[in-house]
Amino acid sequence: MDQAEGLVPERRVRRWRSVAEKRRIVELTLAPGASVALVARAHGVNANQVFKWRRDFERGELSELVSASASLLPVVLSDGDKPQMSSGCIHIELQGRALISIESGADPALLRTILESLRK
């Protein structure tokens, strides 16, 4: 026991991984016959963390657009749509996730709540 007294447990340093790196690790686990535990160990990640990233990936939360805290998003006008200042209507489509239509006079607090829930 004398040898064990001088040992100090190794302190793990939290490593921050980019969304692209998380997505790449998750994609490796989705290959046929891949083992989440082996892929996680090869990248120095706990397997439970990789399972969480897989759930995030399935919900579409590991995209570059979601990870950006503040960024501009591309705007696409549908064919035949002409901006009309009098209509006061905004349509937001998050592909595969949601379609939001905001009419003039919408409650700003409710709109904020809805948009913030989509960030999660």
mmCIF file of C-alpha atoms in Angstrom:
data_model
loop_
_atom_site.group_PDB
_atom_site.id
_atom_site.type_symbol
_atom_site.label_atom_id
_atom_site.label_comp_id
_atom_site.label_asym_id
_atom_site.label_seq_id
_atom_site.Cartn_x
_atom_site.Cartn_y
_atom_site.Cartn_z
ATOM 1 C CA MET A 1 0.000 0.000 0.000
ATOM 2 C CA ASP A 2 2.959 2.343 0.393
ATOM 3 C CA GLN A 3 3.206 2.734 -3.378
ATOM 4 C CA ALA A 4 -0.439 3.770 -3.717
ATOM 5 C CA GLU A 5 -0.136 6.591 -1.187
ATOM 6 C CA GLY A 6 2.005 8.713 -3.501
ATOM 7 C CA LEU A 7 -0.192 8.270 -6.558
ATOM 8 C CA VAL A 8 -2.405 11.139 -7.600
ATOM 9 C CA PRO A 9 -5.386 10.309 -9.800
ATOM 10 C CA GLU A 10 -4.987 11.619 -13.321
ATOM 11 C CA ARG A 11 -7.133 14.690 -13.867
ATOM 12 C CA ARG A 12 -9.043 14.679 -17.123
ATOM 13 C CA VAL A 13 -9.142 17.877 -19.092
ATOM 14 C CA ARG A 14 -12.441 18.626 -20.734
ATOM 15 C CA ARG A 15 -11.999 18.825 -24.469
ATOM 16 C CA TRP A 16 -14.363 20.949 -26.522
ATOM 17 C CA ARG A 17 -15.161 19.381 -29.865
ATOM 18 C CA SER A 18 -16.510 21.209 -32.875
ATOM 19 C CA VAL A 19 -19.886 20.299 -34.315
ATOM 20 C CA ALA A 20 -18.105 18.982 -37.420
ATOM 21 C CA GLU A 21 -15.936 16.696 -35.283
ATOM 22 C CA LYS A 22 -18.935 15.407 -33.310
ATOM 23 C CA ARG A 23 -20.801 14.764 -36.557
ATOM 24 C CA ARG A 24 -17.794 12.924 -38.047
ATOM 25 C CA ILE A 25 -17.533 10.668 -34.960
ATOM 26 C CA VAL A 26 -21.280 9.971 -35.039
ATOM 27 C CA GLU A 27 -21.143 9.129 -38.747
ATOM 28 C CA LEU A 28 -18.402 6.575 -38.032
ATOM 29 C CA THR A 29 -20.732 4.833 -35.566
ATOM 30 C CA LEU A 30 -23.486 4.617 -38.186
ATOM 31 C CA ALA A 31 -21.402 2.461 -40.517
ATOM 32 C CA PRO A 32 -22.582 -1.158 -40.784
ATOM 33 C CA GLY A 33 -20.966 -3.278 -38.065
ATOM 34 C CA ALA A 34 -19.485 -0.271 -36.249
ATOM 35 C CA SER A 35 -19.229 -0.388 -32.467
ATOM 36 C CA VAL A 36 -20.038 2.842 -30.641
ATOM 37 C CA ALA A 37 -17.736 1.824 -27.801
ATOM 38 C CA LEU A 38 -14.782 1.177 -30.124
ATOM 39 C CA VAL A 39 -15.291 4.381 -32.117
ATOM 40 C CA ALA A 40 -15.617 6.377 -28.883
ATOM 41 C CA ARG A 41 -12.465 4.838 -27.401
ATOM 42 C CA ALA A 42 -10.511 5.486 -30.610
ATOM 43 C CA HIS A 43 -11.398 9.191 -30.346
ATOM 44 C CA GLY A 44 -10.941 9.524 -26.579
ATOM 45 C CA VAL A 45 -14.645 10.039 -25.909
ATOM 46 C CA ASN A 46 -16.939 8.301 -23.443
ATOM 47 C CA ALA A 47 -19.397 6.033 -25.268
ATOM 48 C CA ASN A 48 -22.333 7.618 -23.404
ATOM 49 C CA GLN A 49 -21.329 10.988 -24.842
ATOM 50 C CA VAL A 50 -21.288 9.535 -28.346
ATOM 51 C CA PHE A 51 -24.787 8.086 -27.814
ATOM 52 C CA LYS A 52 -25.968 11.586 -26.825
ATOM 53 C CA TRP A 53 -24.374 13.033 -29.952
ATOM 54 C CA ARG A 54 -26.175 10.346 -32.005
ATOM 55 C CA ARG A 55 -29.527 11.434 -30.551
ATOM 56 C CA ASP A 56 -28.629 15.062 -31.308
ATOM 57 C CA PHE A 57 -27.657 14.052 -34.848
ATOM 58 C CA GLU A 58 -30.976 12.234 -35.385
ATOM 59 C CA ARG A 59 -32.848 15.375 -34.272
ATOM 60 C CA GLY A 60 -30.821 17.491 -36.711
ATOM 61 C CA GLU A 61 -28.978 19.327 -33.943
ATOM 62 C CA LEU A 62 -25.465 18.646 -35.225
ATOM 63 C CA SER A 63 -25.575 20.934 -38.220
ATOM 64 C CA GLU A 64 -23.280 23.911 -38.656
ATOM 65 C CA LEU A 65 -26.244 26.322 -38.772
ATOM 66 C CA VAL A 66 -27.545 25.137 -35.404
ATOM 67 C CA SER A 67 -24.127 25.467 -33.795
ATOM 68 C CA ALA A 68 -23.620 29.082 -34.800
ATOM 69 C CA SER A 69 -24.642 31.351 -31.943
ATOM 70 C CA ALA A 70 -25.294 34.296 -34.214
ATOM 71 C CA SER A 71 -25.148 33.998 -37.944
ATOM 72 C CA LEU A 72 -27.000 35.044 -41.049
ATOM 73 C CA LEU A 73 -29.126 32.446 -42.751
ATOM 74 C CA PRO A 74 -29.747 32.248 -46.495
ATOM 75 C CA VAL A 75 -33.071 33.642 -47.658
ATOM 76 C CA VAL A 76 -34.831 32.076 -50.618
ATOM 77 C CA LEU A 77 -37.889 33.581 -52.292
ATOM 78 C CA SER A 78 -40.286 31.044 -53.753
ATOM 79 C CA ASP A 79 -41.175 31.338 -57.427
ATOM 80 C CA GLY A 80 -43.826 33.976 -57.923
ATOM 81 C CA ASP A 81 -43.345 35.502 -54.467
ATOM 82 C CA LYS A 82 -43.027 39.241 -54.560
ATOM 83 C CA PRO A 83 -42.301 41.066 -51.332
ATOM 84 C CA GLN A 84 -45.353 43.043 -50.279
ATOM 85 C CA MET A 85 -44.850 45.544 -47.521
ATOM 86 C CA SER A 86 -48.557 45.671 -46.679
ATOM 87 C CA SER A 87 -49.000 41.948 -45.959
ATOM 88 C CA GLY A 88 -46.856 41.881 -42.805
ATOM 89 C CA CYS A 89 -46.242 38.148 -43.060
ATOM 90 C CA ILE A 90 -42.996 36.212 -42.608
ATOM 91 C CA HIS A 91 -42.562 32.524 -43.451
ATOM 92 C CA ILE A 92 -39.568 30.668 -41.975
ATOM 93 C CA GLU A 93 -38.779 27.121 -43.082
ATOM 94 C CA LEU A 94 -36.166 25.054 -41.267
ATOM 95 C CA GLN A 95 -35.831 22.103 -43.612
ATOM 96 C CA GLY A 96 -36.932 18.898 -41.982
ATOM 97 C CA ARG A 97 -37.712 20.636 -38.699
ATOM 98 C CA ALA A 98 -40.382 23.332 -38.869
ATOM 99 C CA LEU A 99 -42.387 25.769 -40.970
ATOM 100 C CA ILE A 100 -43.307 28.978 -39.184
ATOM 101 C CA SER A 101 -45.640 31.678 -40.484
ATOM 102 C CA ILE A 102 -45.690 34.974 -38.605
ATOM 103 C CA GLU A 103 -48.529 37.370 -39.302
ATOM 104 C CA SER A 104 -48.493 41.049 -38.430
ATOM 105 C CA GLY A 105 -49.502 41.653 -34.840
ATOM 106 C CA ALA A 106 -47.946 38.400 -33.563
ATOM 107 C CA ASP A 107 -47.069 38.366 -29.859
ATOM 108 C CA PRO A 108 -43.292 39.055 -29.672
ATOM 109 C CA ALA A 109 -42.883 37.088 -26.423
ATOM 110 C CA LEU A 110 -44.596 34.029 -27.900
ATOM 111 C CA LEU A 111 -42.538 34.306 -31.089
ATOM 112 C CA ARG A 112 -39.324 34.477 -29.048
ATOM 113 C CA THR A 113 -40.347 31.376 -27.083
ATOM 114 C CA ILE A 114 -41.079 29.438 -30.265
ATOM 115 C CA LEU A 115 -37.825 30.420 -31.970
ATOM 116 C CA GLU A 116 -35.745 29.660 -28.866
ATOM 117 C CA SER A 117 -37.347 26.211 -28.553
ATOM 118 C CA LEU A 118 -36.225 25.446 -32.100
ATOM 119 C CA ARG A 119 -32.590 26.152 -31.160
ATOM 120 C CA LYS A 120 -32.590 23.194 -28.753
#
